[in-house]
mmCIF file of C-alpha atoms in Angstrom:
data_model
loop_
_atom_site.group_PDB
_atom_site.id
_atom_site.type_symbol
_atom_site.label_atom_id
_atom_site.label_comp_id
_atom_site.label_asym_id
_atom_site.label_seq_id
_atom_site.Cartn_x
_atom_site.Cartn_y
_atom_site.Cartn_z
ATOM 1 C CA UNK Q 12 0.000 0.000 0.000
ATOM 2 C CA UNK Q 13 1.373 3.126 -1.445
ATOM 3 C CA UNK Q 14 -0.053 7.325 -0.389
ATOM 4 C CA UNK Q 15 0.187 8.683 -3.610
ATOM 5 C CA UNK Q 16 1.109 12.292 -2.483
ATOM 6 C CA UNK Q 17 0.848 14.910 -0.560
ATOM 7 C CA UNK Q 18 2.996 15.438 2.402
ATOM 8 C CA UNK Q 19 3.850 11.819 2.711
ATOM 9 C CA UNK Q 20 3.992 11.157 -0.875
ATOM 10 C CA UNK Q 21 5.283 7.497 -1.612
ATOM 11 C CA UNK Q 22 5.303 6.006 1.851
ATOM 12 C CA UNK Q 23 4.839 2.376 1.594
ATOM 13 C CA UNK Q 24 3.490 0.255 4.333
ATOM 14 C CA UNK Q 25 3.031 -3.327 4.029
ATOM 15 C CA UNK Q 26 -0.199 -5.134 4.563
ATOM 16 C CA UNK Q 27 -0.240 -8.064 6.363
ATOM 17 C CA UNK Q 28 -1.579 -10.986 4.273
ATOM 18 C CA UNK Q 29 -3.840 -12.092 7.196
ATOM 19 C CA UNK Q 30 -5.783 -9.055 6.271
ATOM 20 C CA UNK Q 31 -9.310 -10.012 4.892
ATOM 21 C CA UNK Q 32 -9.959 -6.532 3.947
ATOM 22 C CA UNK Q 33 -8.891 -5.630 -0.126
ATOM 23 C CA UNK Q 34 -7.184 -2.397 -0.234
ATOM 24 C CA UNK Q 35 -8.250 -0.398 -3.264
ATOM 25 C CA UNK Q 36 -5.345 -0.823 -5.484
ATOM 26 C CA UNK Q 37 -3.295 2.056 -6.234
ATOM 27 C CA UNK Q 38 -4.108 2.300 -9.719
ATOM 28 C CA UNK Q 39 -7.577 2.988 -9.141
ATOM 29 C CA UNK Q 40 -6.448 4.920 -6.206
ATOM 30 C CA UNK Q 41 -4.459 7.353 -8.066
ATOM 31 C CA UNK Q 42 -7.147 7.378 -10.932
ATOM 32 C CA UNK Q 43 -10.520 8.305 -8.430
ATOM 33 C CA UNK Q 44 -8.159 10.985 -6.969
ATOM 34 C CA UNK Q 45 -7.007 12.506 -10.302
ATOM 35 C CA UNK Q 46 -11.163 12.830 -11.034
ATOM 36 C CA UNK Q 47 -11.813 14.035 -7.394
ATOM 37 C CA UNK Q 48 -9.127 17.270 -7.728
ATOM 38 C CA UNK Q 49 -12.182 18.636 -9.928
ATOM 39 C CA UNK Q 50 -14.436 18.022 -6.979
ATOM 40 C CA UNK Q 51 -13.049 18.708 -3.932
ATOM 41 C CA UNK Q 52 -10.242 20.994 -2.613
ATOM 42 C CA UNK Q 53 -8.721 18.494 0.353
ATOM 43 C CA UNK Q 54 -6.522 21.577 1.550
ATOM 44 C CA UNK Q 55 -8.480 22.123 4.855
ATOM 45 C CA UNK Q 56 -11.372 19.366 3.872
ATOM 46 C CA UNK Q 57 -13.226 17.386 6.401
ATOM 47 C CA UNK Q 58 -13.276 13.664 5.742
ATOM 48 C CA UNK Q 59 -15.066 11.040 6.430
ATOM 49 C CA UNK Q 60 -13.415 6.900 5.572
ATOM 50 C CA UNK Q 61 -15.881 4.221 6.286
ATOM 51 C CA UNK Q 62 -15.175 0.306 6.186
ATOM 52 C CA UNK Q 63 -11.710 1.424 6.032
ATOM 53 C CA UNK Q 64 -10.013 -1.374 5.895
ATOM 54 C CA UNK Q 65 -6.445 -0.919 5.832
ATOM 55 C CA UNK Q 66 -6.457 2.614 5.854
ATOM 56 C CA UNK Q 67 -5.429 3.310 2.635
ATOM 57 C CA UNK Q 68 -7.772 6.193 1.568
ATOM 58 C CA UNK Q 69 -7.472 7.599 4.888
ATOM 59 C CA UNK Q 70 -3.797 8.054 4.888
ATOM 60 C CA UNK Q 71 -3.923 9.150 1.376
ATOM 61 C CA UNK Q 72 -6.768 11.863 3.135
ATOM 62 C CA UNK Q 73 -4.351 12.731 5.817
ATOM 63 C CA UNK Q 74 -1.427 12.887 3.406
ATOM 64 C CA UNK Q 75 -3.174 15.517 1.034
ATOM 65 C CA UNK Q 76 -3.973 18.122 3.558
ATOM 66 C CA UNK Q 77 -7.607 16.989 4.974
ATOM 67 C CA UNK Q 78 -8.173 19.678 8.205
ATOM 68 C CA UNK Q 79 -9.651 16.577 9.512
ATOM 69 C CA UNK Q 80 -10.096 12.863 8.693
ATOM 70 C CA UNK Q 81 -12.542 10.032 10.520
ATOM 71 C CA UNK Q 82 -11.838 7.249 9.611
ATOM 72 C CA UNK Q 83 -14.595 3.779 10.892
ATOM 73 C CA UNK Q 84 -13.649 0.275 10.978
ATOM 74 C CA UNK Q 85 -14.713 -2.239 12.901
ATOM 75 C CA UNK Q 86 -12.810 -5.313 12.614
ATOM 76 C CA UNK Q 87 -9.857 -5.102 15.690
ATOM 77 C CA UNK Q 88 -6.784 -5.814 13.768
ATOM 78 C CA UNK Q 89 -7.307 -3.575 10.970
ATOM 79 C CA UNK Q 90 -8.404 -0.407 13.162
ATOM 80 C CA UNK Q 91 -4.743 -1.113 14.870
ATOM 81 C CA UNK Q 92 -3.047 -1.593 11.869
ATOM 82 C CA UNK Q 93 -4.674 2.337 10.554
ATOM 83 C CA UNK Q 94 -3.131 3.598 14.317
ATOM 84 C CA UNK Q 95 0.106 2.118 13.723
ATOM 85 C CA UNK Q 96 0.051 3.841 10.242
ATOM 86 C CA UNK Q 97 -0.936 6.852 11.564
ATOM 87 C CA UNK Q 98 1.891 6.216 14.084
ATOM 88 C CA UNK Q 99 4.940 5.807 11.867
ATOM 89 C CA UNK Q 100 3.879 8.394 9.655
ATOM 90 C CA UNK Q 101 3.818 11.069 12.069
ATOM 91 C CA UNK Q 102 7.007 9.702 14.351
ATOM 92 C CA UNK Q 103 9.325 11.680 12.594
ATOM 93 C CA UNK Q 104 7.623 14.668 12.026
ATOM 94 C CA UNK Q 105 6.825 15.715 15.224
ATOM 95 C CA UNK Q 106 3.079 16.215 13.562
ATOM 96 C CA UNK Q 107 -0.065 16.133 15.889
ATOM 97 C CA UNK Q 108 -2.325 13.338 15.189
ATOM 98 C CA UNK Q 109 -5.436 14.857 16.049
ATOM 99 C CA UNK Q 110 -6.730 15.518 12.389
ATOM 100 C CA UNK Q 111 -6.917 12.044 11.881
ATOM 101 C CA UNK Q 112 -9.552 9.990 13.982
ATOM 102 C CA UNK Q 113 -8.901 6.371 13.738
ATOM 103 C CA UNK Q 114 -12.544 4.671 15.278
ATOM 104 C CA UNK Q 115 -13.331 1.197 15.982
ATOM 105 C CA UNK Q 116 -17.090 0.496 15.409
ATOM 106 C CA UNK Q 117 -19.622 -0.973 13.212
ATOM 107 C CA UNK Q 118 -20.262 1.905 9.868
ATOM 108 C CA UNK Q 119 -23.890 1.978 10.325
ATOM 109 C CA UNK Q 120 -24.507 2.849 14.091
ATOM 110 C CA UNK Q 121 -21.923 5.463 12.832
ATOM 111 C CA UNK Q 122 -24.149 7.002 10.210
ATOM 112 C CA UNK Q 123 -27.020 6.775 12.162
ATOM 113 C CA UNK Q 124 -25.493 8.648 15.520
ATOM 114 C CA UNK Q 125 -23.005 10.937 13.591
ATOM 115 C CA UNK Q 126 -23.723 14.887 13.142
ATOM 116 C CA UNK Q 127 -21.095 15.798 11.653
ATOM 117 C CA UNK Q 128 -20.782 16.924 7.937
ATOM 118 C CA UNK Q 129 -18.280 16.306 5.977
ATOM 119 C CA UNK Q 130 -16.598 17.688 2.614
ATOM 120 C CA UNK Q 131 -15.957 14.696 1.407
ATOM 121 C CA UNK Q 132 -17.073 10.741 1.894
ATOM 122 C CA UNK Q 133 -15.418 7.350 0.575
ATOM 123 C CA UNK Q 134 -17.101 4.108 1.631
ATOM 124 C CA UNK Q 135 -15.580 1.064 0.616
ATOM 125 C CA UNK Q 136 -17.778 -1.794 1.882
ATOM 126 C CA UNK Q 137 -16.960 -5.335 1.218
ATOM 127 C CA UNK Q 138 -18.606 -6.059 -1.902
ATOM 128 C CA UNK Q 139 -21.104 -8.999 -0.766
ATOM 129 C CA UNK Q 140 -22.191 -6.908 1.874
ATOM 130 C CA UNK Q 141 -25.927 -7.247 1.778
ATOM 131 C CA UNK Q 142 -26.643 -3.770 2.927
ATOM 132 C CA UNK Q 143 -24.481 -2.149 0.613
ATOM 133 C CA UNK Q 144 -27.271 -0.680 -1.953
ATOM 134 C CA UNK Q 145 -28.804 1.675 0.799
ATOM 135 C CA UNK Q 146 -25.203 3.471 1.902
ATOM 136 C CA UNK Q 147 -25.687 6.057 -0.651
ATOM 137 C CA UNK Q 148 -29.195 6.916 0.952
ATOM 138 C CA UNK Q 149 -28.528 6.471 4.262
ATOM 139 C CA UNK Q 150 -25.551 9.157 3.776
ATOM 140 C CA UNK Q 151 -28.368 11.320 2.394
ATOM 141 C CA UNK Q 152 -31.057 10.466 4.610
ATOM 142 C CA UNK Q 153 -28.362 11.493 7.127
ATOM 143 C CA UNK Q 154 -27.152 14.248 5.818
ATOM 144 C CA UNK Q 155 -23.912 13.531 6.310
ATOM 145 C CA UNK Q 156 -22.843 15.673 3.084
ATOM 146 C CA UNK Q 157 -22.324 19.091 3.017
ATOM 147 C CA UNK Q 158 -23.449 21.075 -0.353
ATOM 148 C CA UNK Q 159 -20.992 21.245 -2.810
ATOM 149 C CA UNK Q 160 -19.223 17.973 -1.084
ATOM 150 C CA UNK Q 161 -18.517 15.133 -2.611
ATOM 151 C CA UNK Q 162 -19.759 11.075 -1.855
ATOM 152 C CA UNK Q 163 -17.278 8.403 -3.701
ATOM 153 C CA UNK Q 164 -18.959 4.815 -3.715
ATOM 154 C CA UNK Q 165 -16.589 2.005 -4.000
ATOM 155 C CA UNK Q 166 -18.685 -1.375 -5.398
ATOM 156 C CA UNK Q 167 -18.392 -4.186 -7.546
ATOM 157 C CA UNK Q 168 -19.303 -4.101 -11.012
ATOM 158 C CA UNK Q 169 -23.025 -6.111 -10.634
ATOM 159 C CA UNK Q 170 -24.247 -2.735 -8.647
ATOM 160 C CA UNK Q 171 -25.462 0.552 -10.831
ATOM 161 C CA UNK Q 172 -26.054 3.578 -8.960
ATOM 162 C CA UNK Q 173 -27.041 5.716 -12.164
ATOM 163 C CA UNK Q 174 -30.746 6.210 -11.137
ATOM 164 C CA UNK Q 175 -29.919 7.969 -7.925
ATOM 165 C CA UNK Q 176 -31.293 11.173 -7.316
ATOM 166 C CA UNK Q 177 -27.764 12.489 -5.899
ATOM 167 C CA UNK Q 178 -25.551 10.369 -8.782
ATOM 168 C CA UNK Q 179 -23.071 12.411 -10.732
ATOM 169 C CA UNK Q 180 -20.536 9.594 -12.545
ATOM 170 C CA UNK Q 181 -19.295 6.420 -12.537
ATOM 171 C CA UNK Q 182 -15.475 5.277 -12.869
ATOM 172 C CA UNK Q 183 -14.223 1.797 -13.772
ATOM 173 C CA UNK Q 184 -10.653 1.202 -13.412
ATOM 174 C CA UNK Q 185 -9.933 -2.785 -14.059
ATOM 175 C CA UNK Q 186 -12.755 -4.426 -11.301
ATOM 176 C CA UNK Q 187 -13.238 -1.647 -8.869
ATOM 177 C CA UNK Q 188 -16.255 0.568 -9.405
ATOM 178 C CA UNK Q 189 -16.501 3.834 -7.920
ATOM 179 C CA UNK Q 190 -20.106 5.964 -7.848
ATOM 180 C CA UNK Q 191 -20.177 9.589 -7.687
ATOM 181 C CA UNK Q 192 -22.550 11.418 -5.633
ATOM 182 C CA UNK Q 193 -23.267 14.900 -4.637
#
């Protein structure tokens, strides 16, 4: 797993392979980001990372200026490997942590207590999730958006989004799928 750039452009961490989460490759990583500079300014940006697996778009969120990032996970050894991330990146650099929330918990308790809004929104859900259809309203329904913010839907390819009231585009970069919603 590679950030992209940013302030800790081309720090690598390795993921270890007892991991059941799959980490967005960096192709399509580096691709959704290149479409999202047209979106959002993450200079200053509130974030919000959910099913974050190993981290990776969080990180890559912390890396590229986010004022502040949340990131929700709720399997035990993946939230600790995302705080050991967060660890060695900011060792070094005598950085304060505290724009970047690492939480353990399950995603939808989180949208349904959360207040918050937020600039910008990537879920990444495991793809046979059965709930995974309703995220994009329940982060409506929620309001967990703010206008003119941006919601990037990570899916597999037998899911189309392109009937939503709040859908903007779709990307396809090899299998992952990303849905664009504002």
């Amino acid at each position: 797993m590679r950030i992209i750039t940013g302030k800790y452009k081309g720090r690598h961490f390795d993921i270890p392979r007892s991991f059941k989460a799959r980490p967005t490759t960096d192709f399509a990583k580096e691709n959704i980001f290149n479409v999202l500079t047209q979106y959002v300014d993450f200079d200053e940006a509130t974030a919000l990372d959910l099913f974050s697996g190993t981290g990776s778009i969080s990180l890559e969120l912390l890396s590229r200026g986010c004022q502040q990032v949340i990131s929700v996970e709720m399997d035990r050894d993946h939230h600790r490997f995302i705080q050991e991330c967060i660890k060695k990146l900011t060792a070094n650099t005598h950085q304060p942590t505290a724009n970047i929330i690492p939480l353990r918990g399950d995603v939808f308790r989180f949208i349904k207590s959360c207040h918050q809004q937020f600039d910008f929104i990537f879920a990444d859900p495991p793809y046979a999730l059965k709930e995974l259809p309703t995220i994009p309203d329940l982060i409506f329904e929620k309001a967990l958006l703010k206008e003119g913010g941006i919601f990037v839907f990570e899916h597999g390819k037998d899911h189309d989004f392109s009937a939503h009231p709040h859908f903007v585009e779709h990307r396809s970069y090899g299998s992952v799928n990303f849905s664009l919603f504002r």
